[in-house]
mmCIF file of C-alpha atoms in Angstrom:
data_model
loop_
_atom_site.group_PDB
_atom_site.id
_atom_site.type_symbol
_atom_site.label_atom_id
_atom_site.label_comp_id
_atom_site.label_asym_id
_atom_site.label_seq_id
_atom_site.Cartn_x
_atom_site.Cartn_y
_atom_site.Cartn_z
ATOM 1 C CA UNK A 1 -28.427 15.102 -19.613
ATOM 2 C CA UNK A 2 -31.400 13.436 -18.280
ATOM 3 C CA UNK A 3 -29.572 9.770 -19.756
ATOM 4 C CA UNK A 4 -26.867 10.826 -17.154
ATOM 5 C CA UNK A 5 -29.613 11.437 -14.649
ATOM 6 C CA UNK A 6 -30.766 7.733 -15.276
ATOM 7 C CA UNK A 7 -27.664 6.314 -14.951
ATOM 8 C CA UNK A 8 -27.018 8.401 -11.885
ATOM 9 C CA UNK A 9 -30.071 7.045 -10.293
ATOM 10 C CA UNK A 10 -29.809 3.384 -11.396
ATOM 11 C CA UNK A 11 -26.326 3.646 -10.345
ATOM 12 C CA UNK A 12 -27.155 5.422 -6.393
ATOM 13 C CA UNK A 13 -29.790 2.141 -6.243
ATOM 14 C CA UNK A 14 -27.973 -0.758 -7.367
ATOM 15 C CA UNK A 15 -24.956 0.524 -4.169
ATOM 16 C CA UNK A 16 -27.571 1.527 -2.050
ATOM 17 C CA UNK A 17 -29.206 -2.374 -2.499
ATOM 18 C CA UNK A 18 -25.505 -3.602 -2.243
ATOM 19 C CA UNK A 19 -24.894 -2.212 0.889
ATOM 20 C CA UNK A 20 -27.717 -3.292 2.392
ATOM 21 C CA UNK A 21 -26.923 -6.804 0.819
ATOM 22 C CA UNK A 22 -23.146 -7.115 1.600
ATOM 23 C CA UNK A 23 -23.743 -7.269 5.212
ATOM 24 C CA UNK A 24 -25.621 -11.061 4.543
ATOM 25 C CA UNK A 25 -23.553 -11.792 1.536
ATOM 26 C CA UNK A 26 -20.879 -9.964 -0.070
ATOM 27 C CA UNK A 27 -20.083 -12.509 -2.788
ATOM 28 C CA UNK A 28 -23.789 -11.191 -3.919
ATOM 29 C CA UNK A 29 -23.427 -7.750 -3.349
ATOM 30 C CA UNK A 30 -20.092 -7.776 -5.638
ATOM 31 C CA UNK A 31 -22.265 -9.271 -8.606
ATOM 32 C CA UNK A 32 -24.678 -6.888 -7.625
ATOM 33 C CA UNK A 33 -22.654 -4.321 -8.546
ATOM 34 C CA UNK A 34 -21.005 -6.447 -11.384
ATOM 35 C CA UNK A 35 -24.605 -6.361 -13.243
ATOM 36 C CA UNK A 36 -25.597 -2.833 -12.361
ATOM 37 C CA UNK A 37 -22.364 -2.097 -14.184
ATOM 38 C CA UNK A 38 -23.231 -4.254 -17.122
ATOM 39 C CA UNK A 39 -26.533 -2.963 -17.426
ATOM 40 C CA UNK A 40 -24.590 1.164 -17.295
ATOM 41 C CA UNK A 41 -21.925 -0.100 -20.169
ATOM 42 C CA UNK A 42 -24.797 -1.480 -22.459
ATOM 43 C CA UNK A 43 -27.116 1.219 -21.692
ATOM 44 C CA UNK A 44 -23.728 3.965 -22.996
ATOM 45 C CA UNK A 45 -22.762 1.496 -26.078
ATOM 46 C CA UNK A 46 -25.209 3.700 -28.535
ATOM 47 C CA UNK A 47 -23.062 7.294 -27.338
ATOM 48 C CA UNK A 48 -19.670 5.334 -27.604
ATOM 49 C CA UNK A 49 -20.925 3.870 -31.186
ATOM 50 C CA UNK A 50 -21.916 7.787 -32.179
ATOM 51 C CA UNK A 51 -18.604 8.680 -30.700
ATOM 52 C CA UNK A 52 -16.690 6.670 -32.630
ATOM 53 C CA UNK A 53 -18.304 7.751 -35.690
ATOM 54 C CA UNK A 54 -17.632 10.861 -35.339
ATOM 55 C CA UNK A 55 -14.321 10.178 -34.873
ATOM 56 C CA UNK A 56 -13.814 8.325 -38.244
ATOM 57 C CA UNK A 57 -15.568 11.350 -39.584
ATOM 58 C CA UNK A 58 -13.134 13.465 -38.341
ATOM 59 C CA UNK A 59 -10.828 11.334 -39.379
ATOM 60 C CA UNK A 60 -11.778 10.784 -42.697
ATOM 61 C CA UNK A 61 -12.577 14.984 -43.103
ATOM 62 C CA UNK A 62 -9.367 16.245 -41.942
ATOM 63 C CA UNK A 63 -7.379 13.239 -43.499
ATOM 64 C CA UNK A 64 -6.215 11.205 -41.185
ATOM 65 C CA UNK A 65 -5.116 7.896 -41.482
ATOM 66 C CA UNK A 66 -6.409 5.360 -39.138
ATOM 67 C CA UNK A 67 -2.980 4.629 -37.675
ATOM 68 C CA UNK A 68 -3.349 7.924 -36.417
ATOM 69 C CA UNK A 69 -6.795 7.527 -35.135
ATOM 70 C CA UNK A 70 -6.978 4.073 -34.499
ATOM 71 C CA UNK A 71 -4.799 4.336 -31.318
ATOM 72 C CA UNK A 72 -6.465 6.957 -30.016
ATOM 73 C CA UNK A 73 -10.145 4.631 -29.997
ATOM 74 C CA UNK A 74 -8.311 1.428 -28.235
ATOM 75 C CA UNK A 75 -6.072 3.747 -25.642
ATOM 76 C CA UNK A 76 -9.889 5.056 -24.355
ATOM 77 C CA UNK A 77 -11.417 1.733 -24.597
ATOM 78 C CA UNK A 78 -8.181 0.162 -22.352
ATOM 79 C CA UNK A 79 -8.722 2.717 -20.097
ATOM 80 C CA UNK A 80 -12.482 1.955 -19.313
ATOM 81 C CA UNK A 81 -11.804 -1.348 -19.265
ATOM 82 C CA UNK A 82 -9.001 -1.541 -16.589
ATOM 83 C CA UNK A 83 -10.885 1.396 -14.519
ATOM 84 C CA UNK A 84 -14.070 -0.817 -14.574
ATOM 85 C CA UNK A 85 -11.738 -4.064 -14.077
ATOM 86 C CA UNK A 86 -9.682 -2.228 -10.675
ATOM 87 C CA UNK A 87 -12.918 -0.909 -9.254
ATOM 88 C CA UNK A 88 -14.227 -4.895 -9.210
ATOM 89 C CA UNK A 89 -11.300 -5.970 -7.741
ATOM 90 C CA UNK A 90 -10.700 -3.147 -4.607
ATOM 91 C CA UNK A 91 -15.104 -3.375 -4.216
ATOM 92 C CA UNK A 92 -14.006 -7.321 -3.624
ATOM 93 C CA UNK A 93 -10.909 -5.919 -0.998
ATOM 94 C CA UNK A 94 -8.480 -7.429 -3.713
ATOM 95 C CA UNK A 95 -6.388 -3.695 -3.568
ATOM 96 C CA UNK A 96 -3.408 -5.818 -5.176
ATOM 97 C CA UNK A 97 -5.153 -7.025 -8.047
ATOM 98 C CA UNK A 98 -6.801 -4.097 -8.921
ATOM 99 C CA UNK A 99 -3.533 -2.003 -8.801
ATOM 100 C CA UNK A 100 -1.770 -4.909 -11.051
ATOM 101 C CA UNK A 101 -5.186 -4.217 -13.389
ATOM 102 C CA UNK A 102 -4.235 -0.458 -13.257
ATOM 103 C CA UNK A 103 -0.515 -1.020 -13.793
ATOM 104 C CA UNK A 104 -1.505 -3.518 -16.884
ATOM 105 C CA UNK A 105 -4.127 -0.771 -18.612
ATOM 106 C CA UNK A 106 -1.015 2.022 -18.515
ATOM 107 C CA UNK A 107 1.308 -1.020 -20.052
ATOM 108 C CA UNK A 108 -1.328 -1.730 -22.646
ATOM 109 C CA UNK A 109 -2.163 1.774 -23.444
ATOM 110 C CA UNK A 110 1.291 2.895 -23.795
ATOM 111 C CA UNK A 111 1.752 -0.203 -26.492
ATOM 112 C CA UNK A 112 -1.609 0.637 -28.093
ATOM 113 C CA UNK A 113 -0.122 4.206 -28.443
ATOM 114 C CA UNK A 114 2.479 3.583 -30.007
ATOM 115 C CA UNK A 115 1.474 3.502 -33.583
ATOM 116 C CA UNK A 116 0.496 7.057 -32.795
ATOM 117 C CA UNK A 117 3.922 7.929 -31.280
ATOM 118 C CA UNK A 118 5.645 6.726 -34.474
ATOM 119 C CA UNK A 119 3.693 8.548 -37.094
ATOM 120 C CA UNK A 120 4.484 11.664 -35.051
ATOM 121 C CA UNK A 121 8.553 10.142 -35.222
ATOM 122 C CA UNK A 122 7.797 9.939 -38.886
ATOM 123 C CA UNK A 123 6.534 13.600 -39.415
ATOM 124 C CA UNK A 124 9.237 14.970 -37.087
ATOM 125 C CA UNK A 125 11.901 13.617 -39.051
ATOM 126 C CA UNK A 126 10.012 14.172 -42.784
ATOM 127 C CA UNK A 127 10.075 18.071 -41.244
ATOM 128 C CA UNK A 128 13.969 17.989 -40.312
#
């Protein structure tokens, strides 16, 4: 909790300082926010390392192969990267290139998915 809490805060004073910034220069207050969310991603990569641990524990306990979890892992990571990517583009009033970065993270999840989708084919048919 209190990491969150440091986030929060770091997060409320890097767009507080951007505000006050992007009425002299908003090319600065976009890497502004660019870096605070650098620093935020770096300051999470220990959790998402423990996260995916566990989930090559889990994995690995219950039996899983990793074409089952494997998908899984890169459909999250896609997803945080387009969210970050569309939220840099519509802070820099591109709204059509960040809803072309949101259209491309569904297109790339759904193809990083479907390894997934196919070993559940395979066990539907193996049960038929």
């Amino acid at each position: 909790m209190s990491a969150m809490l440091k986030i929060a805060a770091a997060a409320v004073a890097a767009a507080l300082c951007a505000v006050v910034v992007r009425k002299q220069s908003p090319e600065i207050a976009l890497v502004l926010g660019a870096g605070a969310c650098a620093v935020i991603v770096l300051y999470c990569s220990g959790a998402l390392e423990a996260v995916m641990g566990l989930a090559d524990k889990l994995a690995e306990t219950g039996g899983l192969s990793a074409q089952v979890v494997e998908p899984v892992i890169k459909t999250a990571g896609i997803a945080i990267a387009a969210r970050l990517a569309s939220g840099f583009c519509k802070d820099a009033q591109e709204e059509g290139i960040g809803s072309a970065v949101e259209l491309a993270g569904t297109a790339l999840a759904l193809a990083a998915a479907l390894p997934l989708m196919t070993a559940v084919l395979d066990v539907l048919t193996q049960l038929l």
